Amino acid sequence: MEYAKGYKTVEESRTEMTKILQYKDINGANRLFGGRLMEWIDETAGIAASRHCGGDVTTAAVDQLLFKRGALLNEIVVLIAKVTYVGRTSMEVRVDTYTEEKSTGLRTMINHAYLIEVCVDENGKPKPVPYGLEVRTESEKAELEGAKKRQEIRKTRKNEGF
Ligand SMILES: CC(C)(COP(=O)(O)OP(=O)(O)OC[C@H]1O[C@@H](n2cnc3c(N)ncnc32)[C@H](O)[C@@H]1OP(=O)(O)O)[C@@H](O)C(=O)NCCC(=O)NCCS
């Protein structure tokens, strides 16, 4: 695919958001409320995609959202988003969420998610992403290969009406 303005690296889109869990983020079971985490994931993914395309984006789909572990009041939560794939007008963004131990800084993954963000014009209509994605590391290459498979699965699901 041809891209109007060349390429940007995965790292250029990297977006990190850090939170400390407060009462407003906690559900009735004293754990991080899933809806609040989804809001943070959406926000972090949107910023990463916006950094890549250099403009406005909208979330078209939250493709896969896996809750692996909970988080508790007063825990530090870190979200890291990166663009993993660029289509014509859309980008796939992976968001990993961790809790961070205060004494050691050790991070444990509690959630990972893939979102589809679409580059939009001033009327909210899709427009081409001007930059392709330059993958440099082995893990970035593996993510890209995974993203291509996920794209195929999405197309099949769309054709089958899911
Ligand atoms: C997202 C949106 C702009 C797409 O517009 P559209 O007219 O359907 O445009 P298209 O069908 O050309 O899709 C645009 C791109 O998004 C991708 N896309 C759209 N829906 C998708 C889905 N459900 N899953 C994966 N990709 C999707 C398309 O594959 C296409 O990607 P490509 O250009 O890289 O090939 C439009 O549906 C919209 O405005 N949705 C509401 C977004 C919103 O309000 N989000 C916040 C939720 S609260």
PDB file of C-alpha atoms and ligand atoms in Angstrom:
ATOM      1  CA  MET A   1       0.000   0.000   0.000  1.00  0.00           C
ATOM      2  CA  GLU A   2       1.173   3.549  -0.752  1.00  0.00           C
ATOM      3  CA  TYR A   3       1.252   6.027   2.132  1.00  0.00           C
ATOM      4  CA  ALA A   4       1.163   9.774   1.457  1.00  0.00           C
ATOM      5  CA  LYS A   5       3.723  10.805   4.075  1.00  0.00           C
ATOM      6  CA  GLY A   6       6.003   7.771   4.422  1.00  0.00           C
ATOM      7  CA  TYR A   7       6.371   5.726   7.590  1.00  0.00           C
ATOM      8  CA  LYS A   8       6.336   6.099  11.374  1.00  0.00           C
ATOM      9  CA  THR A   9       7.771   3.604  13.835  1.00  0.00           C
ATOM     10  CA  VAL A  10       5.686   1.684  16.353  1.00  0.00           C
ATOM     11  CA  GLU A  11       7.511   3.548  19.154  1.00  0.00           C
ATOM     12  CA  GLU A  12       6.298   6.898  17.829  1.00  0.00           C
ATOM     13  CA  SER A  13       2.743   5.877  18.720  1.00  0.00           C
ATOM     14  CA  ARG A  14       3.652   4.458  22.164  1.00  0.00           C
ATOM     15  CA  THR A  15       1.361   5.954  24.782  1.00  0.00           C
ATOM     16  CA  GLU A  16       1.595   5.282  28.500  1.00  0.00           C
ATOM     17  CA  MET A  17      -1.054   6.291  31.015  1.00  0.00           C
ATOM     18  CA  THR A  18      -0.639   5.792  34.759  1.00  0.00           C
ATOM     19  CA  LYS A  19      -3.439   5.819  37.327  1.00  0.00           C
ATOM     20  CA  ILE A  20      -3.793   5.129  41.029  1.00  0.00           C
ATOM     21  CA  LEU A  21      -7.032   3.368  41.865  1.00  0.00           C
ATOM     22  CA  GLN A  22      -9.416   5.572  43.835  1.00  0.00           C
ATOM     23  CA  TYR A  23     -12.860   4.895  45.306  1.00  0.00           C
ATOM     24  CA  LYS A  24     -14.501   6.261  42.134  1.00  0.00           C
ATOM     25  CA  ASP A  25     -12.770   3.516  40.107  1.00  0.00           C
ATOM     26  CA  ILE A  26     -13.823   0.636  42.365  1.00  0.00           C
ATOM     27  CA  ASN A  27     -16.884  -1.610  42.062  1.00  0.00           C
ATOM     28  CA  GLY A  28     -19.019  -3.197  44.781  1.00  0.00           C
ATOM     29  CA  ALA A  29     -16.511  -6.021  45.179  1.00  0.00           C
ATOM     30  CA  ASN A  30     -13.706  -3.537  46.012  1.00  0.00           C
ATOM     31  CA  ARG A  31     -11.943  -4.149  42.720  1.00  0.00           C
ATOM     32  CA  LEU A  32     -11.281  -2.042  39.649  1.00  0.00           C
ATOM     33  CA  PHE A  33     -14.580  -1.472  37.810  1.00  0.00           C
ATOM     34  CA  GLY A  34     -14.300  -3.039  34.325  1.00  0.00           C
ATOM     35  CA  GLY A  35     -16.156  -0.150  32.671  1.00  0.00           C
ATOM     36  CA  ARG A  36     -13.618   2.336  34.051  1.00  0.00           C
ATOM     37  CA  LEU A  37     -10.750   0.250  32.683  1.00  0.00           C
ATOM     38  CA  MET A  38     -12.482   0.114  29.289  1.00  0.00           C
ATOM     39  CA  GLU A  39     -12.701   3.922  29.295  1.00  0.00           C
ATOM     40  CA  TRP A  40      -8.949   4.225  30.006  1.00  0.00           C
ATOM     41  CA  ILE A  41      -8.152   1.608  27.343  1.00  0.00           C
ATOM     42  CA  ASP A  42     -10.232   3.475  24.760  1.00  0.00           C
ATOM     43  CA  GLU A  43      -8.587   6.792  25.660  1.00  0.00           C
ATOM     44  CA  THR A  44      -5.036   5.420  25.548  1.00  0.00           C
ATOM     45  CA  ALA A  45      -5.673   3.610  22.244  1.00  0.00           C
ATOM     46  CA  GLY A  46      -7.166   6.765  20.732  1.00  0.00           C
ATOM     47  CA  ILE A  47      -4.110   8.832  21.670  1.00  0.00           C
ATOM     48  CA  ALA A  48      -1.711   6.201  20.241  1.00  0.00           C
ATOM     49  CA  ALA A  49      -3.656   6.069  16.960  1.00  0.00           C
ATOM     50  CA  SER A  50      -3.866   9.842  16.806  1.00  0.00           C
ATOM     51  CA  ARG A  51      -0.100  10.099  17.276  1.00  0.00           C
ATOM     52  CA  HIS A  52       0.381   7.699  14.391  1.00  0.00           C
ATOM     53  CA  CYS A  53      -1.980   9.330  11.897  1.00  0.00           C
ATOM     54  CA  GLY A  54      -1.346  12.893  13.032  1.00  0.00           C
ATOM     55  CA  GLY A  55      -5.030  13.761  13.303  1.00  0.00           C
ATOM     56  CA  ASP A  56      -8.403  12.796  14.706  1.00  0.00           C
ATOM     57  CA  VAL A  57      -9.546   9.207  15.178  1.00  0.00           C
ATOM     58  CA  THR A  58     -12.664   7.391  16.264  1.00  0.00           C
ATOM     59  CA  THR A  59     -13.012   3.915  17.743  1.00  0.00           C
ATOM     60  CA  ALA A  60     -14.668   1.542  15.267  1.00  0.00           C
ATOM     61  CA  ALA A  61     -14.362  -1.642  17.314  1.00  0.00           C
ATOM     62  CA  VAL A  62     -12.979  -3.126  20.485  1.00  0.00           C
ATOM     63  CA  ASP A  63     -11.967  -6.411  19.072  1.00  0.00           C
ATOM     64  CA  GLN A  64     -10.684  -8.433  21.962  1.00  0.00           C
ATOM     65  CA  LEU A  65     -10.648  -7.494  25.611  1.00  0.00           C
ATOM     66  CA  LEU A  66      -9.221 -10.023  28.027  1.00  0.00           C
ATOM     67  CA  PHE A  67      -9.491  -9.493  31.770  1.00  0.00           C
ATOM     68  CA  LYS A  68      -6.758 -11.666  33.279  1.00  0.00           C
ATOM     69  CA  ARG A  69      -6.626 -10.330  36.849  1.00  0.00           C
ATOM     70  CA  GLY A  70      -8.319  -7.707  39.012  1.00  0.00           C
ATOM     71  CA  ALA A  71      -6.777  -4.633  40.656  1.00  0.00           C
ATOM     72  CA  LEU A  72      -7.411  -3.209  44.101  1.00  0.00           C
ATOM     73  CA  LEU A  73      -7.918   0.191  45.712  1.00  0.00           C
ATOM     74  CA  ASN A  74      -4.698   2.246  45.869  1.00  0.00           C
ATOM     75  CA  GLU A  75      -2.887   0.053  43.339  1.00  0.00           C
ATOM     76  CA  ILE A  76      -0.945   1.711  40.524  1.00  0.00           C
ATOM     77  CA  VAL A  77      -2.298   0.794  37.091  1.00  0.00           C
ATOM     78  CA  VAL A  78      -0.269   1.389  33.925  1.00  0.00           C
ATOM     79  CA  LEU A  79      -1.693   1.249  30.398  1.00  0.00           C
ATOM     80  CA  ILE A  80       0.595   1.026  27.371  1.00  0.00           C
ATOM     81  CA  ALA A  81      -0.786   1.390  23.845  1.00  0.00           C
ATOM     82  CA  LYS A  82       0.972   0.916  20.512  1.00  0.00           C
ATOM     83  CA  VAL A  83      -0.164   0.805  16.913  1.00  0.00           C
ATOM     84  CA  THR A  84       0.345  -2.744  15.632  1.00  0.00           C
ATOM     85  CA  TYR A  85      -1.059  -2.535  12.086  1.00  0.00           C
ATOM     86  CA  VAL A  86      -2.115   0.109   9.598  1.00  0.00           C
ATOM     87  CA  GLY A  87      -4.776  -0.474   6.938  1.00  0.00           C
ATOM     88  CA  ARG A  88      -6.136   2.117   4.503  1.00  0.00           C
ATOM     89  CA  THR A  89      -8.147   4.283   6.914  1.00  0.00           C
ATOM     90  CA  SER A  90      -7.900   2.140  10.047  1.00  0.00           C
ATOM     91  CA  MET A  91      -5.251   1.202  12.569  1.00  0.00           C
ATOM     92  CA  GLU A  92      -5.113  -1.685  15.009  1.00  0.00           C
ATOM     93  CA  VAL A  93      -3.905  -0.682  18.471  1.00  0.00           C
ATOM     94  CA  ARG A  94      -2.848  -3.047  21.247  1.00  0.00           C
ATOM     95  CA  VAL A  95      -3.305  -1.873  24.828  1.00  0.00           C
ATOM     96  CA  ASP A  96      -1.651  -3.761  27.681  1.00  0.00           C
ATOM     97  CA  THR A  97      -2.679  -2.952  31.239  1.00  0.00           C
ATOM     98  CA  TYR A  98      -0.516  -3.743  34.261  1.00  0.00           C
ATOM     99  CA  THR A  99      -0.557  -3.276  37.983  1.00  0.00           C
ATOM    100  CA  GLU A 100       2.757  -1.928  39.289  1.00  0.00           C
ATOM    101  CA  GLU A 101       4.116  -2.981  42.658  1.00  0.00           C
ATOM    102  CA  LYS A 102       5.124   0.087  44.639  1.00  0.00           C
ATOM    103  CA  SER A 103       8.147  -1.437  46.396  1.00  0.00           C
ATOM    104  CA  THR A 104       9.768  -3.085  43.362  1.00  0.00           C
ATOM    105  CA  GLY A 105       8.189  -1.496  40.291  1.00  0.00           C
ATOM    106  CA  LEU A 106       7.359  -5.014  39.114  1.00  0.00           C
ATOM    107  CA  ARG A 107       4.523  -5.011  36.592  1.00  0.00           C
ATOM    108  CA  THR A 108       1.893  -7.753  36.231  1.00  0.00           C
ATOM    109  CA  MET A 109      -0.369  -7.768  33.193  1.00  0.00           C
ATOM    110  CA  ILE A 110      -4.046  -7.645  34.122  1.00  0.00           C
ATOM    111  CA  ASN A 111      -5.622  -7.015  30.718  1.00  0.00           C
ATOM    112  CA  HIS A 112      -4.833  -6.813  27.037  1.00  0.00           C
ATOM    113  CA  ALA A 113      -6.988  -5.519  24.264  1.00  0.00           C
ATOM    114  CA  TYR A 114      -6.990  -4.822  20.519  1.00  0.00           C
ATOM    115  CA  LEU A 115      -8.969  -1.883  19.169  1.00  0.00           C
ATOM    116  CA  ILE A 116      -9.643  -0.602  15.684  1.00  0.00           C
ATOM    117  CA  GLU A 117      -9.236   3.153  15.399  1.00  0.00           C
ATOM    118  CA  VAL A 118     -10.225   4.961  12.219  1.00  0.00           C
ATOM    119  CA  CYS A 119      -8.559   8.136  10.987  1.00  0.00           C
ATOM    120  CA  VAL A 120     -11.341  10.679  10.347  1.00  0.00           C
ATOM    121  CA  ASP A 121     -11.766  14.082   8.710  1.00  0.00           C
ATOM    122  CA  GLU A 122     -13.518  17.111  10.190  1.00  0.00           C
ATOM    123  CA  ASN A 123     -16.909  15.536   9.365  1.00  0.00           C
ATOM    124  CA  GLY A 124     -16.076  12.272  11.126  1.00  0.00           C
ATOM    125  CA  LYS A 125     -15.697  10.427   7.803  1.00  0.00           C
ATOM    126  CA  PRO A 126     -12.864   7.910   7.312  1.00  0.00           C
ATOM    127  CA  LYS A 127      -9.806   9.256   5.511  1.00  0.00           C
ATOM    128  CA  PRO A 128      -6.560   7.503   4.528  1.00  0.00           C
ATOM    129  CA  VAL A 129      -3.899   7.087   7.207  1.00  0.00           C
ATOM    130  CA  PRO A 130      -1.013   9.140   5.804  1.00  0.00           C
ATOM    131  CA  TYR A 131       1.757   7.042   7.412  1.00  0.00           C
ATOM    132  CA  GLY A 132       2.604   3.372   7.076  1.00  0.00           C
ATOM    133  CA  LEU A 133       4.004   1.434  10.026  1.00  0.00           C
ATOM    134  CA  GLU A 134       7.720   0.724  10.290  1.00  0.00           C
ATOM    135  CA  VAL A 135       8.271  -2.406  12.395  1.00  0.00           C
ATOM    136  CA  ARG A 136      11.770  -2.768  13.784  1.00  0.00           C
ATOM    137  CA  THR A 137      11.911  -5.394  16.534  1.00  0.00           C
ATOM    138  CA  GLU A 138      11.071  -9.101  16.425  1.00  0.00           C
ATOM    139  CA  SER A 139       8.106  -8.577  18.755  1.00  0.00           C
ATOM    140  CA  GLU A 140       6.780  -5.764  16.546  1.00  0.00           C
ATOM    141  CA  LYS A 141       7.077  -8.066  13.524  1.00  0.00           C
ATOM    142  CA  ALA A 142       5.240 -10.856  15.413  1.00  0.00           C
ATOM    143  CA  GLU A 143       2.465  -8.392  16.365  1.00  0.00           C
ATOM    144  CA  LEU A 144       2.141  -7.348  12.732  1.00  0.00           C
ATOM    145  CA  GLU A 145       1.819 -10.955  11.583  1.00  0.00           C
ATOM    146  CA  GLY A 146      -0.802 -11.549  14.305  1.00  0.00           C
ATOM    147  CA  ALA A 147      -2.647  -8.412  13.209  1.00  0.00           C
ATOM    148  CA  LYS A 148      -2.835  -9.659   9.616  1.00  0.00           C
ATOM    149  CA  LYS A 149      -4.459 -12.882  10.863  1.00  0.00           C
ATOM    150  CA  ARG A 150      -6.875 -10.905  13.054  1.00  0.00           C
ATOM    151  CA  GLN A 151      -7.796  -8.781  10.003  1.00  0.00           C
ATOM    152  CA  GLU A 152      -8.688 -11.943   8.075  1.00  0.00           C
ATOM    153  CA  ILE A 153     -10.820 -13.177  10.989  1.00  0.00           C
ATOM    154  CA  ARG A 154     -12.581  -9.786  11.167  1.00  0.00           C
ATOM    155  CA  LYS A 155     -13.357  -9.905   7.439  1.00  0.00           C
ATOM    156  CA  THR A 156     -14.784 -13.427   7.749  1.00  0.00           C
ATOM    157  CA  ARG A 157     -16.887 -12.420  10.759  1.00  0.00           C
ATOM    158  CA  LYS A 158     -18.179  -9.324   8.920  1.00  0.00           C
ATOM    159  CA  ASN A 159     -19.080 -11.403   5.826  1.00  0.00           C
ATOM    160  CA  GLU A 160     -20.893 -13.902   8.046  1.00  0.00           C
ATOM    161  CA  GLY A 161     -22.826 -11.103   9.784  1.00  0.00           C
ATOM    162  CA  PHE A 162     -21.290 -11.385  13.285  1.00  0.00           C
TER     163      PHE A 162
HETATM  164  C1  LIG B   1     -15.952   3.961  12.419  1.00  0.00           C
HETATM  165  C2  LIG B   1     -16.660   4.653  11.258  1.00  0.00           C
HETATM  166  C3  LIG B   1     -16.040   6.043  11.024  1.00  0.00           C
HETATM  167  C4  LIG B   1     -16.457   3.786  10.006  1.00  0.00           C
HETATM  168  O1  LIG B   1     -17.133   4.404   8.968  1.00  0.00           O
HETATM  169  P1  LIG B   1     -17.662   3.545   7.690  1.00  0.00           P
HETATM  170  O2  LIG B   1     -18.418   4.459   6.844  1.00  0.00           O
HETATM  171  O3  LIG B   1     -18.277   2.286   8.159  1.00  0.00           O
HETATM  172  O4  LIG B   1     -16.297   3.276   6.942  1.00  0.00           O
HETATM  173  P2  LIG B   1     -15.668   1.955   6.339  1.00  0.00           P
HETATM  174  O5  LIG B   1     -16.619   0.823   6.176  1.00  0.00           O
HETATM  175  O6  LIG B   1     -14.927   2.429   5.105  1.00  0.00           O
HETATM  176  O7  LIG B   1     -14.600   1.550   7.448  1.00  0.00           O
HETATM  177  C5  LIG B   1     -13.458   2.340   7.676  1.00  0.00           C
HETATM  178  C6  LIG B   1     -12.361   1.452   8.191  1.00  0.00           C
HETATM  179  O8  LIG B   1     -12.749   0.938   9.459  1.00  0.00           O
HETATM  180  C7  LIG B   1     -12.703  -0.482   9.425  1.00  0.00           C
HETATM  181  N1  LIG B   1     -13.814  -0.961  10.243  1.00  0.00           N
HETATM  182  C8  LIG B   1     -15.060  -0.448  10.295  1.00  0.00           C
HETATM  183  N2  LIG B   1     -15.810  -1.170  11.146  1.00  0.00           N
HETATM  184  C9  LIG B   1     -15.008  -2.159  11.626  1.00  0.00           C
HETATM  185  C10 LIG B   1     -15.198  -3.231  12.548  1.00  0.00           C
HETATM  186  N3  LIG B   1     -16.370  -3.440  13.131  1.00  0.00           N
HETATM  187  N4  LIG B   1     -14.157  -4.032  12.802  1.00  0.00           N
HETATM  188  C11 LIG B   1     -12.962  -3.826  12.223  1.00  0.00           C
HETATM  189  N5  LIG B   1     -12.702  -2.828  11.346  1.00  0.00           N
HETATM  190  C12 LIG B   1     -13.736  -2.011  11.055  1.00  0.00           C
HETATM  191  C13 LIG B   1     -12.858  -0.859   7.966  1.00  0.00           C
HETATM  192  O9  LIG B   1     -12.296  -2.148   7.713  1.00  0.00           O
HETATM  193  C14 LIG B   1     -12.055   0.245   7.307  1.00  0.00           C
HETATM  194  O10 LIG B   1     -10.663  -0.018   7.427  1.00  0.00           O
HETATM  195  P3  LIG B   1      -9.605   0.172   6.199  1.00  0.00           P
HETATM  196  O11 LIG B   1      -9.936   1.455   5.513  1.00  0.00           O
HETATM  197  O12 LIG B   1      -8.274   0.245   6.888  1.00  0.00           O
HETATM  198  O13 LIG B   1      -9.747  -1.020   5.317  1.00  0.00           O
HETATM  199  C15 LIG B   1     -18.206   4.814  11.506  1.00  0.00           C
HETATM  200  O14 LIG B   1     -18.809   3.528  11.560  1.00  0.00           O
HETATM  201  C16 LIG B   1     -18.486   5.565  12.776  1.00  0.00           C
HETATM  202  O15 LIG B   1     -18.455   6.806  12.805  1.00  0.00           O
HETATM  203  N6  LIG B   1     -18.793   4.826  13.877  1.00  0.00           N
HETATM  204  C17 LIG B   1     -19.009   5.445  15.176  1.00  0.00           C
HETATM  205  C18 LIG B   1     -17.656   5.655  15.853  1.00  0.00           C
HETATM  206  C19 LIG B   1     -17.836   6.175  17.284  1.00  0.00           C
HETATM  207  O16 LIG B   1     -18.665   7.006  17.554  1.00  0.00           O
HETATM  208  N7  LIG B   1     -16.973   5.652  18.168  1.00  0.00           N
HETATM  209  C20 LIG B   1     -17.040   5.955  19.549  1.00  0.00           C
HETATM  210  C21 LIG B   1     -17.917   4.940  20.203  1.00  0.00           C
HETATM  211  S1  LIG B   1     -18.666   5.560  21.641  1.00  0.00           S
END
